[in-house]
Amino acid sequence: MDPVWQGLLNVLTPHYLLLMAVGVAVGSVVGALPGFTATMGLTILLPFTFVMDPTSALVLMGALWGSAHFGDAIPACLVATPGTPSAVVTVIEGHQLVRRGKAAQALYTALLASALGQLVGGFSLLALAEPLARLSLQFGPPELFWVGIFGLSMMASLAGQSLLKGIAGAALGLLLSTVGVAQTEGMVRYAFGLPQLQGGVELVPALIGFLTVPEVLGMVERRREERYVAEYRSQPGALWDVFRETLTKPFLLLRASVVGVIVGIVPAIGGPVASLAAYNEAWRSSGKRAEFRRGSMEGLIAAELANNAVAPTDMIPTLALGIPGSGPAALLMAALLLQGIQPGRNLFTAHATMTYTFIWSTLVSGIVLFVVGLAMVRLLVQIIRVPVYLLAPLVLTLSVVGSFAVRNNFFDVGTMVVFGVLAYFLRKMGFEGGPVVLGLLLGPIIEPQLMSSLALAQARGSFVEVFLLRPYSALFALLTLWSLLRGLKGWQMMQRVQPATPAGPGG
Amino acid sequence: MRWRWTVACVAALGAAGALAMAASGAPSGYPSRPITWLVAFAPGGQSDVEVRRVQPHLEKLLGVRILVEYRTGGGGAVGWSELARARPDGYTVGGLVMPHMVIQTLLRGAEAGYRLDQIRSIAWTVSAPNALMVRRDSPFRTLRDFVEYAKANPGRLAVGGVERLSPSDLSLAQFMQAAGIRLTYVPIAGGAGPVMTSLIGGHVDAATTAASHGVRHKDQVRILAVSGKQRMKALPDVPTFAEFGYNVTVETSWGVGAPAGVPAEVVTKLSQALLQVMRTPEIRKAVEEEGLTPLYFGPAESQAYVNRLVSTYRELVNLLR
């Protein structure tokens, strides 16, 4: 039988379905724990895969990886804590939905969008691997530089009250991203002789500091007026509401899918950027722009869909070219290597059945994720019944543990606290955490790619050729320009519709 | 109810005993608890693959678990400075990579955060020569074509490699000096993976990194030459730089070390176990197929190997200053 169909049949056997269920359950939990990323979950899993056959190892790891990006939405919605860096947008939109008393809707939306994202990603891996792999090769240093700059133009949707303050925030984030050993040049900057700063500002503690801490301190401030994060209401129809809201927006889904797939195949750019880009796209084309940053279903759907589409599409360069585009993909490849399989052409010839079983499993695990997720949501939504005087210390404890867990280092806890206090006061002055996070995420993409491109320009003897005349360089340069203009216009329109509203509840 | 107390007392005594033994750090009966293995580069990289390759076999031989922990950043400096500062009781070891370790201490001095004498080599297990490669469809069929073009068009060829002040950078500098040509080095962030993408995608004209990456992508790239004295087993048709009269010696090797001051028994035990694992036929075969050369350096040879590299690279790094 054709290996493609053999793969499908394999996936539907109890053995693989069970593996997927285990992977999904573990992945959701790993994703939900701040400080534990998909990469960390996979490194813990790796030794256990030695005793499995390679196909089972891949299926299990794939399921864990994908579902971590649903798990991370749970604490993001409920207590404004990103489970992994991919959940930064969910912290903004999901948590506002929860505070408006729509906890069940927020979690169901995240779940449905994540499952859809997994399906979209899995489908791209199955049907479009060849052309997408070729497309991913078009992205060299100058193109990646422009993608990063294009990303910065997303600032408009995150800026809040003042565009200028948003720009200042993004600049702060970019500056912070330069701490440590410069990626291409090797010199140490702003480390002040501290060995802990050599590796730069650790991303997870910084995200928790900038996004979670001000939110929790806000809860504490309002503890007399609001004893709970939100009123808990049993909402029997919530799931159907979410289905209707989500599935009646084909264009929103399509746009988020395209963004997720493109970001997935572009090397070195992953889930956090995908969710931000899809969110920004949703904001720009939304009729309900005023809802954004105050709990927008559209924003949440776009972000969660895109970041889940990334995991399977990230595997396209890995499977088709043997080049892992991210940490988790590198681990899947390592698992193959250690099983004695050299990733490359032979994955689609000698090991085709294994490869297609894995590819189908990324699709099917989307459905498994939805089923397992439903049970988790029902249980975890109860967390908002915990009063603030217990919840706030609990979340702060979780933040400390999460910051520590990234690399078992107390220095990172200090990072989290310092940035948290800073973010709290900045927010009082109208600076939002979102743009800072954007800068922190994009700095490590923009700077090294700029340095590589400059060296390339030296060899070619022309800056114009490298930065503007290569087809995809030109495309992204134009897109950046367009996005800046559109963003500015959209931002002005939003200001006109909503003059001088305070920046969202608790904003 | 009395039996409960008895059980509790016995348990407490047992725990106290275990603690006392751990505290005294007595090497007799080493290892008696899990060993932490620090990896200075990202999960999935070659340093990770090297520990994962031996992990299950080593656990069986030593009878304890091996916990892999990643301490990444600063081109390995973060992990190695942590290894240098760890307690020298044999329960913290770390993956080592040469010449990365020595280049950093030579070029960055105290900023590197560790000194080579703070880390005791236990064993060196694999090495890979550096390779100069081009795309399969490149007009350069041999190293001679490449050098001729570079002579006619100085600085016009863009050669990608892993970051600056790195083995890629150094090996290219060595080649340029030996051949009397000028190439433009394009430093690329994120390890050898993105370097290979840039080459296969046609963004750079050539790339230089460990030959094992070329072997992995042999359908898409052509290796023009490799460093070292002999041709590689995995690539018998590929000439060495030396065959053209160019003295290019940079090669990458992977090993294991512990903080200096670690008891000699620990070093012996670990290195024997490691080398035993590396000598098993299936591991040897896998290593060679991946384009790597197995090394079997025990403690004494390892220390001599490091010393030799230090004196070689003290001269060589001047090419990058």
PDB file of N, CA and C in Angstrom, chain B residues 99 102-103 106-107 130 162-177 185 208 248-250 312-321:
ATOM      1  N   PRO B  99      37.652  23.529  19.235  1.00  0.00           N
ATOM      2  CA  PRO B  99      38.461  24.521  19.940  1.00  0.00           C
ATOM      3  C   PRO B  99      37.658  25.662  20.544  1.00  0.00           C
ATOM      4  N   VAL B 102      38.910  26.840  23.974  1.00  0.00           N
ATOM      5  CA  VAL B 102      40.208  27.495  24.045  1.00  0.00           C
ATOM      6  C   VAL B 102      40.187  28.844  23.337  1.00  0.00           C
ATOM      7  N   ILE B 103      39.459  28.955  22.236  1.00  0.00           N
ATOM      8  CA  ILE B 103      39.386  30.237  21.514  1.00  0.00           C
ATOM      9  C   ILE B 103      38.794  31.312  22.429  1.00  0.00           C
ATOM     10  N   LEU B 106      41.216  32.488  25.062  1.00  0.00           N
ATOM     11  CA  LEU B 106      42.317  33.255  24.491  1.00  0.00           C
ATOM     12  C   LEU B 106      41.870  34.637  24.048  1.00  0.00           C
ATOM     13  N   LEU B 107      40.683  34.722  23.456  1.00  0.00           N
ATOM     14  CA  LEU B 107      40.265  36.001  22.883  1.00  0.00           C
ATOM     15  C   LEU B 107      39.530  36.881  23.881  1.00  0.00           C
ATOM     16  N   ASN B 130      36.914  20.303   9.716  1.00  0.00           N
ATOM     17  CA  ASN B 130      36.137  21.383   9.152  1.00  0.00           C
ATOM     18  C   ASN B 130      36.098  21.195   7.637  1.00  0.00           C
ATOM     19  N   VAL B 162      29.574  29.667  11.302  1.00  0.00           N
ATOM     20  CA  VAL B 162      28.925  29.869  12.595  1.00  0.00           C
ATOM     21  C   VAL B 162      29.590  31.026  13.336  1.00  0.00           C
ATOM     22  N   GLU B 163      29.009  32.181  13.355  1.00  0.00           N
ATOM     23  CA  GLU B 163      29.428  33.348  14.153  1.00  0.00           C
ATOM     24  C   GLU B 163      30.885  33.758  13.927  1.00  0.00           C
ATOM     25  N   ARG B 164      31.251  34.870  14.570  1.00  0.00           N
ATOM     26  CA  ARG B 164      32.656  35.309  14.530  1.00  0.00           C
ATOM     27  C   ARG B 164      33.415  34.749  15.718  1.00  0.00           C
ATOM     28  N   LEU B 165      34.746  34.807  15.643  1.00  0.00           N
ATOM     29  CA  LEU B 165      35.630  34.306  16.710  1.00  0.00           C
ATOM     30  C   LEU B 165      35.320  32.842  16.990  1.00  0.00           C
ATOM     31  N   SER B 166      35.020  32.110  15.960  1.00  0.00           N
ATOM     32  CA  SER B 166      34.587  30.726  16.110  1.00  0.00           C
ATOM     33  C   SER B 166      35.501  29.835  15.275  1.00  0.00           C
ATOM     34  N   PRO B 167      35.388  28.522  15.396  1.00  0.00           N
ATOM     35  CA  PRO B 167      36.177  27.624  14.553  1.00  0.00           C
ATOM     36  C   PRO B 167      35.941  27.860  13.059  1.00  0.00           C
ATOM     37  N   SER B 168      34.694  28.159  12.662  1.00  0.00           N
ATOM     38  CA  SER B 168      34.426  28.458  11.250  1.00  0.00           C
ATOM     39  C   SER B 168      35.282  29.627  10.784  1.00  0.00           C
ATOM     40  N   ASP B 169      35.215  30.704  11.567  1.00  0.00           N
ATOM     41  CA  ASP B 169      35.910  31.943  11.277  1.00  0.00           C
ATOM     42  C   ASP B 169      37.412  31.658  11.173  1.00  0.00           C
ATOM     43  N   LEU B 170      37.915  30.912  12.171  1.00  0.00           N
ATOM     44  CA  LEU B 170      39.340  30.636  12.254  1.00  0.00           C
ATOM     45  C   LEU B 170      39.799  29.768  11.095  1.00  0.00           C
ATOM     46  N   SER B 171      39.008  28.756  10.775  1.00  0.00           N
ATOM     47  CA  SER B 171      39.427  27.845   9.729  1.00  0.00           C
ATOM     48  C   SER B 171      39.451  28.565   8.378  1.00  0.00           C
ATOM     49  N   LEU B 172      38.517  29.490   8.175  1.00  0.00           N
ATOM     50  CA  LEU B 172      38.521  30.241   6.923  1.00  0.00           C
ATOM     51  C   LEU B 172      39.735  31.176   6.870  1.00  0.00           C
ATOM     52  N   ALA B 173      40.034  31.777   8.030  1.00  0.00           N
ATOM     53  CA  ALA B 173      41.199  32.671   8.092  1.00  0.00           C
ATOM     54  C   ALA B 173      42.470  31.893   7.746  1.00  0.00           C
ATOM     55  N   GLN B 174      42.553  30.679   8.274  1.00  0.00           N
ATOM     56  CA  GLN B 174      43.706  29.829   8.002  1.00  0.00           C
ATOM     57  C   GLN B 174      43.822  29.516   6.503  1.00  0.00           C
ATOM     58  N   PHE B 175      42.680  29.192   5.909  1.00  0.00           N
ATOM     59  CA  PHE B 175      42.632  28.863   4.485  1.00  0.00           C
ATOM     60  C   PHE B 175      43.020  30.070   3.640  1.00  0.00           C
ATOM     61  N   MET B 176      42.471  31.250   3.983  1.00  0.00           N
ATOM     62  CA  MET B 176      42.766  32.461   3.207  1.00  0.00           C
ATOM     63  C   MET B 176      44.251  32.766   3.253  1.00  0.00           C
ATOM     64  N   GLN B 177      44.846  32.617   4.446  1.00  0.00           N
ATOM     65  CA  GLN B 177      46.263  32.913   4.576  1.00  0.00           C
ATOM     66  C   GLN B 177      47.096  31.916   3.761  1.00  0.00           C
ATOM     67  N   TYR B 185      33.803  36.755   4.970  1.00  0.00           N
ATOM     68  CA  TYR B 185      33.185  35.837   5.914  1.00  0.00           C
ATOM     69  C   TYR B 185      31.836  36.391   6.363  1.00  0.00           C
ATOM     70  N   THR B 208      31.512  27.153   5.628  1.00  0.00           N
ATOM     71  CA  THR B 208      32.526  26.367   6.301  1.00  0.00           C
ATOM     72  C   THR B 208      32.072  26.064   7.715  1.00  0.00           C
ATOM     73  N   VAL B 248      45.470  23.694   6.585  1.00  0.00           N
ATOM     74  CA  VAL B 248      44.265  24.042   7.354  1.00  0.00           C
ATOM     75  C   VAL B 248      44.057  22.947   8.381  1.00  0.00           C
ATOM     76  N   THR B 249      44.138  23.305   9.663  1.00  0.00           N
ATOM     77  CA  THR B 249      44.152  22.270  10.703  1.00  0.00           C
ATOM     78  C   THR B 249      42.947  22.289  11.618  1.00  0.00           C
ATOM     79  N   VAL B 250      42.117  23.353  11.553  1.00  0.00           N
ATOM     80  CA  VAL B 250      41.025  23.473  12.522  1.00  0.00           C
ATOM     81  C   VAL B 250      40.062  22.303  12.399  1.00  0.00           C
ATOM     82  N   THR B 312      48.716  25.296  20.087  1.00  0.00           N
ATOM     83  CA  THR B 312      48.436  25.532  18.665  1.00  0.00           C
ATOM     84  C   THR B 312      47.605  26.792  18.481  1.00  0.00           C
ATOM     85  N   TYR B 313      46.527  26.899  19.260  1.00  0.00           N
ATOM     86  CA  TYR B 313      45.585  27.985  19.013  1.00  0.00           C
ATOM     87  C   TYR B 313      46.095  29.323  19.527  1.00  0.00           C
ATOM     88  N   ARG B 314      47.052  29.296  20.484  1.00  0.00           N
ATOM     89  CA  ARG B 314      47.615  30.566  20.944  1.00  0.00           C
ATOM     90  C   ARG B 314      48.202  31.306  19.734  1.00  0.00           C
ATOM     91  N   GLU B 315      48.829  30.562  18.830  1.00  0.00           N
ATOM     92  CA  GLU B 315      49.368  31.154  17.610  1.00  0.00           C
ATOM     93  C   GLU B 315      48.236  31.522  16.647  1.00  0.00           C
ATOM     94  N   LEU B 316      47.354  30.529  16.436  1.00  0.00           N
ATOM     95  CA  LEU B 316      46.340  30.661  15.381  1.00  0.00           C
ATOM     96  C   LEU B 316      45.377  31.826  15.591  1.00  0.00           C
ATOM     97  N   VAL B 317      44.965  32.061  16.843  1.00  0.00           N
ATOM     98  CA  VAL B 317      43.945  33.102  17.047  1.00  0.00           C
ATOM     99  C   VAL B 317      44.431  34.468  16.610  1.00  0.00           C
ATOM    100  N   ASN B 318      45.757  34.628  16.480  1.00  0.00           N
ATOM    101  CA  ASN B 318      46.250  35.920  16.015  1.00  0.00           C
ATOM    102  C   ASN B 318      45.695  36.272  14.639  1.00  0.00           C
ATOM    103  N   LEU B 319      45.311  35.250  13.887  1.00  0.00           N
ATOM    104  CA  LEU B 319      44.700  35.488  12.578  1.00  0.00           C
ATOM    105  C   LEU B 319      43.396  36.266  12.703  1.00  0.00           C
ATOM    106  N   LEU B 320      42.740  36.160  13.857  1.00  0.00           N
ATOM    107  CA  LEU B 320      41.429  36.806  14.011  1.00  0.00           C
ATOM    108  C   LEU B 320      41.529  38.156  14.708  1.00  0.00           C
ATOM    109  N   ARG B 321      42.708  38.500  15.195  1.00  0.00           N
ATOM    110  CA  ARG B 321      42.816  39.763  15.930  1.00  0.00           C
ATOM    111  C   ARG B 321      42.910  40.953  15.001  1.00  0.00           C
TER     112      ARG B 321
END
